[in-house]
Coordinates of C-alpha atoms in Angstrom, one line a residue:
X273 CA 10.3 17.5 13.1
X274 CA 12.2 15.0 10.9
X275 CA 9.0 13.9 9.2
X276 CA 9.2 13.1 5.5
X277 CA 6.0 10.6 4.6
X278 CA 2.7 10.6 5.9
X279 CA 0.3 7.4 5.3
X280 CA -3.6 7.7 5.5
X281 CA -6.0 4.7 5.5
X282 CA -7.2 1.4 7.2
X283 CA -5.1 -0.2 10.0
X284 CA -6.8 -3.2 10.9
X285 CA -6.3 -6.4 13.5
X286 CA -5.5 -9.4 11.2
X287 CA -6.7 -12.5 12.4
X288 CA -4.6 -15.1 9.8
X289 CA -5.6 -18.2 8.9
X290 CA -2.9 -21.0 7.6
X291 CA -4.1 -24.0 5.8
X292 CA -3.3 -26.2 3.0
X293 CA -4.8 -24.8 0.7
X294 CA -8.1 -22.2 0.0
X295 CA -11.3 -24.2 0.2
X296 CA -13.9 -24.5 -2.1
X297 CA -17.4 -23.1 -1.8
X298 CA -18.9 -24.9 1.0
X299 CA -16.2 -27.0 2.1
X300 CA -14.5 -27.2 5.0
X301 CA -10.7 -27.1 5.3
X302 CA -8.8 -27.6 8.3
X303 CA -6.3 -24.7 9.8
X304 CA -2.8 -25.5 10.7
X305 CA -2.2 -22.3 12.5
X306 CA -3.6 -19.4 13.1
X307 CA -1.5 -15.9 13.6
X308 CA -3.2 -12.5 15.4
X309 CA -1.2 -9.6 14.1
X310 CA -1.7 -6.1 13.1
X311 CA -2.6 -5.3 9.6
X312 CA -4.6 -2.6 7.1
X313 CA -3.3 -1.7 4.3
X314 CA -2.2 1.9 4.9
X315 CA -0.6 0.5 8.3
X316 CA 1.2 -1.6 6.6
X317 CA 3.0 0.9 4.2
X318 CA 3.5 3.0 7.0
X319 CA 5.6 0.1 8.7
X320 CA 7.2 -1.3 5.7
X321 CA 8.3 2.2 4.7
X322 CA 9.6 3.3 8.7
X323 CA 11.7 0.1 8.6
X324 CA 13.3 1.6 5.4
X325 CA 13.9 5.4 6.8
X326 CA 14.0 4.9 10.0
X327 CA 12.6 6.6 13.1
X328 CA 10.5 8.9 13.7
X329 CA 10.1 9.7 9.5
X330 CA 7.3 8.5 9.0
X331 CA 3.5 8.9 9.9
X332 CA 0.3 6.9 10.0
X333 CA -3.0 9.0 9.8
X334 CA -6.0 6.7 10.4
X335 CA -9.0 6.1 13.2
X336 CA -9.6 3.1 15.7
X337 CA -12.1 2.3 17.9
X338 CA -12.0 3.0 21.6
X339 CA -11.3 -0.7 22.2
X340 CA -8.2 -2.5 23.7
X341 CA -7.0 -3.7 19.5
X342 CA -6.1 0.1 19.6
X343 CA -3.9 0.0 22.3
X344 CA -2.2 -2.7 20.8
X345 CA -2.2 -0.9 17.3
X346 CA -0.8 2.1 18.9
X347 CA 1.6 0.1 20.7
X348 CA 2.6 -1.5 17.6
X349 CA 2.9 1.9 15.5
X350 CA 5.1 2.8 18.0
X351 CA 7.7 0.4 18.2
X352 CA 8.2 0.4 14.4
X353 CA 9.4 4.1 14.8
X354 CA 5.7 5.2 13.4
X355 CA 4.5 8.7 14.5
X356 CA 0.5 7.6 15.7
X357 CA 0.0 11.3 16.9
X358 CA -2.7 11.8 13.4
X359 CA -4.3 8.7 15.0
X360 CA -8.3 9.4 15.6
X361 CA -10.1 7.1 18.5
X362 CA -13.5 6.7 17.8
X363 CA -16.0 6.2 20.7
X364 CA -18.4 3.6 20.3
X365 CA -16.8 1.8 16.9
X366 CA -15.0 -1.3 16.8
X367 CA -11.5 -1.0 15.6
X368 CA -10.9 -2.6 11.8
X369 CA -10.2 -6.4 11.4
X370 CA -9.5 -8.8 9.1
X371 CA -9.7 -12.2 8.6
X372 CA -7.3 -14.2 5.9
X373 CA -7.1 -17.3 4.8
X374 CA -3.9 -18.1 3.4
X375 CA -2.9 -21.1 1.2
X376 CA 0.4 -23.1 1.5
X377 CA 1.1 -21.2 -1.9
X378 CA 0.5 -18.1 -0.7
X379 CA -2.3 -17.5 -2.7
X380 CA -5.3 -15.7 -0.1
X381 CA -8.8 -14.5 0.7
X382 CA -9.8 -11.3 2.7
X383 CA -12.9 -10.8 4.9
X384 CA -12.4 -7.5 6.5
X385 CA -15.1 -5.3 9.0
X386 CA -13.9 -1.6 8.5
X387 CA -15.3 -0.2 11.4
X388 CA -13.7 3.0 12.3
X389 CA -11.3 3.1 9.6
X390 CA -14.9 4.4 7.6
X391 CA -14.8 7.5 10.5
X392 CA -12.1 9.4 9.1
X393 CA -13.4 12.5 7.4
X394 CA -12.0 15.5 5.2
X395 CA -12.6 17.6 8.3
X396 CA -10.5 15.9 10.2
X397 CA -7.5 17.2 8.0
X398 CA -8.2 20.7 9.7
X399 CA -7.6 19.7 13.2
X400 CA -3.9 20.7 14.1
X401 CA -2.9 17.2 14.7
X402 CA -3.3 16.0 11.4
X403 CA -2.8 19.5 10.0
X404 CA 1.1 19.5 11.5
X405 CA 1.9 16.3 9.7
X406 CA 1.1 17.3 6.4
X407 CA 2.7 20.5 6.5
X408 CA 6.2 18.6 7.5
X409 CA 5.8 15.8 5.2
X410 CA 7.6 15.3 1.5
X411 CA 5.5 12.5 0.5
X412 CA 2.0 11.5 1.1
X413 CA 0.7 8.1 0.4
X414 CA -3.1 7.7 0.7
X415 CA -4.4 3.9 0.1
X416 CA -8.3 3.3 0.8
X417 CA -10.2 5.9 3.5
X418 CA -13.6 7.2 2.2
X419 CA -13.1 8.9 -1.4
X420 CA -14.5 12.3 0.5
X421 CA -11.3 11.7 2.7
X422 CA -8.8 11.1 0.0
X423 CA -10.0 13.9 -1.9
X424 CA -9.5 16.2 0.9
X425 CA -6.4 15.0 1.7
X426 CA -4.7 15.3 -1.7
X427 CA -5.8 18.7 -1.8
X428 CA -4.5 19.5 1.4
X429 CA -1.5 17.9 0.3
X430 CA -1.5 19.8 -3.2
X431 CA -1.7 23.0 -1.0
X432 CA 1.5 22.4 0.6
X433 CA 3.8 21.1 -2.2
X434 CA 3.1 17.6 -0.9
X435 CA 3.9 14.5 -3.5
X436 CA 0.5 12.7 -3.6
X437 CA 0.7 8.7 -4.1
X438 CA -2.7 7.1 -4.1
X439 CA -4.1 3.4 -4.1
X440 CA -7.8 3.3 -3.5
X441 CA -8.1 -0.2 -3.7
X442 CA -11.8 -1.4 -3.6
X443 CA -12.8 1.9 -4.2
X444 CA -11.9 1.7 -7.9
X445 CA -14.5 0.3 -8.3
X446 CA -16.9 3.2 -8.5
X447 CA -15.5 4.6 -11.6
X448 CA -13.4 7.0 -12.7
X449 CA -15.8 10.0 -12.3
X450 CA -16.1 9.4 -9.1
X451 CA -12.2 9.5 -8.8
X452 CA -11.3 12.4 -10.9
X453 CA -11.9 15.0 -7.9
X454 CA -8.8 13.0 -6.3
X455 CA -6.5 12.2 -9.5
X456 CA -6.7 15.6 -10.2
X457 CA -4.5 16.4 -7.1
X458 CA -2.8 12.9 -7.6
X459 CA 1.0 12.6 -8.6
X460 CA 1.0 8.8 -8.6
X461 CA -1.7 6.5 -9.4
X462 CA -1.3 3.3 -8.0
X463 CA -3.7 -0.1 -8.6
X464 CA -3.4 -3.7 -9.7
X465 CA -3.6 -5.1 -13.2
X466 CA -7.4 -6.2 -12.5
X467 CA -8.6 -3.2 -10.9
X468 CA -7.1 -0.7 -14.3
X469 CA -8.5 -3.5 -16.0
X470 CA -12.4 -2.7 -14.4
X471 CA -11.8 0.5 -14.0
X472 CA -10.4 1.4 -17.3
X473 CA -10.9 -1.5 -19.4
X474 CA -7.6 -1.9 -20.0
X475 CA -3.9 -2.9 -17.7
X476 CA -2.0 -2.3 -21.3
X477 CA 0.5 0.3 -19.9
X478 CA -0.1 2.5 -23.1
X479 CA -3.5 2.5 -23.0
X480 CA -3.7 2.6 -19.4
X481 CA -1.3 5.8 -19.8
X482 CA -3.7 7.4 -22.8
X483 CA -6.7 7.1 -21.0
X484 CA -5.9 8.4 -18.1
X485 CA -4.4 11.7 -20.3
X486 CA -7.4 11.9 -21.7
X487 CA -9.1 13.0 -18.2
X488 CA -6.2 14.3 -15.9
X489 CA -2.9 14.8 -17.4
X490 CA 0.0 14.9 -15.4
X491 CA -0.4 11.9 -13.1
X492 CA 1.8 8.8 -13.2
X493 CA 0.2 5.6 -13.3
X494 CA 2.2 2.3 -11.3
X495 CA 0.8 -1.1 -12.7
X496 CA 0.5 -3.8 -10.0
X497 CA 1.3 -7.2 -11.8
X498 CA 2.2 -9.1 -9.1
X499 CA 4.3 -12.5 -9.7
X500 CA 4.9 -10.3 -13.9
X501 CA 6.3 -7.5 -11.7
X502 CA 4.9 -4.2 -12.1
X503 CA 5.0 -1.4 -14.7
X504 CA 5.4 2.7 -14.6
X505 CA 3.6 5.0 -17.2
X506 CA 5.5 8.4 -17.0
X507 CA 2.6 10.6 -17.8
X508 CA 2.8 12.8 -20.9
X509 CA 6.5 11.7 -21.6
X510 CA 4.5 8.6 -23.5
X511 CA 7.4 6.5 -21.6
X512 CA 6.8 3.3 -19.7
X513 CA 9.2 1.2 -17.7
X514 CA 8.6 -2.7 -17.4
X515 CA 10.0 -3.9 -14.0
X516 CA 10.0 -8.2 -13.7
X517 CA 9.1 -9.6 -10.3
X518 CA 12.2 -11.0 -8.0
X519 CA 13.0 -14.5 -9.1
X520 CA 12.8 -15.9 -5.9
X521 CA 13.4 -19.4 -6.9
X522 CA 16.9 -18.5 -8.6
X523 CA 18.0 -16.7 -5.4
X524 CA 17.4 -20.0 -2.9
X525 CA 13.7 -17.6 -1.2
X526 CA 10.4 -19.2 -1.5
X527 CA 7.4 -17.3 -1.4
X528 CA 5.2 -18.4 1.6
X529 CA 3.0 -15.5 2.4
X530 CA 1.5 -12.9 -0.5
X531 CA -0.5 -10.8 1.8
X532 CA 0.9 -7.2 1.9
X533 CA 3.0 -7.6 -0.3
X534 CA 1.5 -4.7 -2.2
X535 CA 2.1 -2.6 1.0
X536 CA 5.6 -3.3 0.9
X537 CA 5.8 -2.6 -3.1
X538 CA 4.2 0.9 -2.1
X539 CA 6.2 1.6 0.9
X540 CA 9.3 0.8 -0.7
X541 CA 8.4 3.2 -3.6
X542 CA 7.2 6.0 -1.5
X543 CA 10.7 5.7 1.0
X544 CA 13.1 5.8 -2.2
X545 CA 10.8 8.9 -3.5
X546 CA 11.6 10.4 0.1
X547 CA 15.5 9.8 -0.4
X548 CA 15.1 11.8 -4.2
X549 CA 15.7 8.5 -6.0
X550 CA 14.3 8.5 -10.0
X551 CA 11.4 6.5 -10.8
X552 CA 12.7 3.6 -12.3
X553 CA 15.2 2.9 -9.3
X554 CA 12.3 3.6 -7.1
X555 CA 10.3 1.2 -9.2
X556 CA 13.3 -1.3 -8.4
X557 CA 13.0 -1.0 -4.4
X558 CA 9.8 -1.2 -4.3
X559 CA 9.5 -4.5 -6.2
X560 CA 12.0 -5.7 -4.5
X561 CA 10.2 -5.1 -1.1
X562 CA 7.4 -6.4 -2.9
X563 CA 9.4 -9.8 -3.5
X564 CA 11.1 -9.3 0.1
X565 CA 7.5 -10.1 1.9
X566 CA 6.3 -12.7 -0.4
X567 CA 9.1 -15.3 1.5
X568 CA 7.7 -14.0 4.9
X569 CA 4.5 -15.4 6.7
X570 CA 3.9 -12.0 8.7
X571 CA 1.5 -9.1 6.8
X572 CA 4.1 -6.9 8.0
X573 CA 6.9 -8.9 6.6
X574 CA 8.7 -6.3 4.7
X575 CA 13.0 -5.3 5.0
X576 CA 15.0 -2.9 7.2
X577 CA 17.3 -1.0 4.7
X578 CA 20.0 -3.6 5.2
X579 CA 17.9 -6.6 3.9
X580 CA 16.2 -4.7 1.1
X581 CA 19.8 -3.7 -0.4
X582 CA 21.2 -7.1 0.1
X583 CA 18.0 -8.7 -1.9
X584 CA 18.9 -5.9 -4.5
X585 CA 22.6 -6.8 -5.0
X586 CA 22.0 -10.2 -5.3
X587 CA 19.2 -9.6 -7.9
X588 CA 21.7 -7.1 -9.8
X589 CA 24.2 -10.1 -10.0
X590 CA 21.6 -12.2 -12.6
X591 CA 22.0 -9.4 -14.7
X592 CA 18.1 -8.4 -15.3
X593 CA 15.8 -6.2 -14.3
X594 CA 13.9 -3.5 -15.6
X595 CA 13.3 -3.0 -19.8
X596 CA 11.9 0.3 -21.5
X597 CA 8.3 0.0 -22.9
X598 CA 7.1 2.2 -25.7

């Protein structure tokens, strides 16, 4: 096998909603358009990261219902070069969907029913399918299954010399307690400035950085700051790296589309991880995959290789970039 990433989490049917702008609570906007495509945040890095390796690299592990949205998810999976074999159908559940409404700014709201994505369990990491992927894979990003699953992932990963990478998204919000049994197996901890903010009380890369050595030493942290850029906190080092967002505006892009663009950010770390790139220029990639999406409507708007290093030249040229924290 030429797999080097695995993926685990939600893959979802996103039913997309183009209007105007958001409404307000109980008003009605009209919608210009509406777009059916597939989605779910762990999908979506899978994809974003495939179109940056290449085929047959990369691997999704996830559930769907037994419902024709799988077919079309597996379909889908498939044509982006995505290995679906660590795929688990689920008799009797719906497959995941989402429904977004998306601003003419960008800016968006998500409703999303989970459905099987909630049936993937630890256990399932023991069944050969899923068991064969981890032990071929270099990198292992795992975004928002049930904590019971991420944490028996991780270690499964751990156990194989596999580079953990994990956003657990919503599920921040239990605490970090709750998510310790995880971090502890975690090479690269991954959230958005609000979510460190509730979960830590703090998205100040040194204190972010302290706090977590307080509890699990070792793990990176990668600060999500969206239109600020984003920020690493190299672990016990006591080094951070400051990365600014893509000036779109300067390079003739306009941002038309924000959704996912935090799947692209991750898959286009986790890919340059793969090809042995530092964390910094990793940090680079992935923002500019980040910025990459932002100017496409699609979820799954993210660049081959050729587009991502064209975007990355062009930003080079202004002459900015990343700058050293303390």
């Amino acid at each position: 096998m030429t797999l080097d990433l695995i993926c685990c989490g939600a893959i979802n049917w996103d039913i997309n909603l183009f209007m105007d702008r958001l409404p307000r609570t109980g008003e009605e906007v009209p919608v210009n358009e509406i777009q059916r495509v597939s989605g779910g945040t762990a999908a979506n890095v899978a994809v974003a990261a495939a179109r940056l390796l290449g085929q047959g690299r990369v691997a999704f592990i996830g559930a769907l219902g037994e419902d024709p949205i799988a077919e079309q998810q597996i379909g889908i999976l498939g044509e982006e070069g995505v290995d679906f074999s660590g795929v688990l159908i689920v008799p009797g559940e719906e497959s995941g969907q989402a429904y977004i409404s998306i601003g003419a700014d960008g800016a968006n709201e998500i409703h999303t029913y989970f459905g099987a994505n909630l049936r993937i369990r630890g256990s399932h990491f023991r069944d050969r399918e899923r068991r064969d992927l981890i032990e071929s894979a270099d990198v292992c990003v795992i975004m928002d299954p049930p904590l019971e699953t991420a944490e028996a992932l991780a270690a499964a990963c751990k156990e194989n010399g596999v580079t953990v990478m994990w956003d657990p998204g919503v599920y921040s919000e239990h605490g970090l307690e709750t998510l310790l049994p995880t971090l502890s197996n975690t090479d690269y901890f991954i959230l958005n400035h609000l979510e460190y903010e509730n979960l830590l009380g703090t998205s100040d890369p040194r204190r972010v950085m302290e706090k977590l050595d307080r509890r699990v030493g070792g793990v990176k942290a990668i600060i999500k700051q969206g239109a600020e850029g984003s920020t690493i906190c190299l672990g016990s080092t006591g080094a951070t790296v400051s990365m600014e967002a893509v000036p779109l505006e300067e390079l003739g892009l306009r941002a038309v589309n924000t959704v996912g663009c935090g799947d692209a950010f991750i898959g286009g770390f986790a890919s340059a991880k793969v090809e042995g790139l530092d964390d910094v220029e990793a940090l680079r990639r992935a923002t500019a995959a980040g910025g990459f999406k932002a100017t496409r409507k699609e979820t799954r708007g993210g660049p081959t290789a050729g587009e991502l290093n064209e975007l990355l030249e062009k930003w080079r040229a202004l002459g900015r970039g990343s700058r050293a924290g303390d």
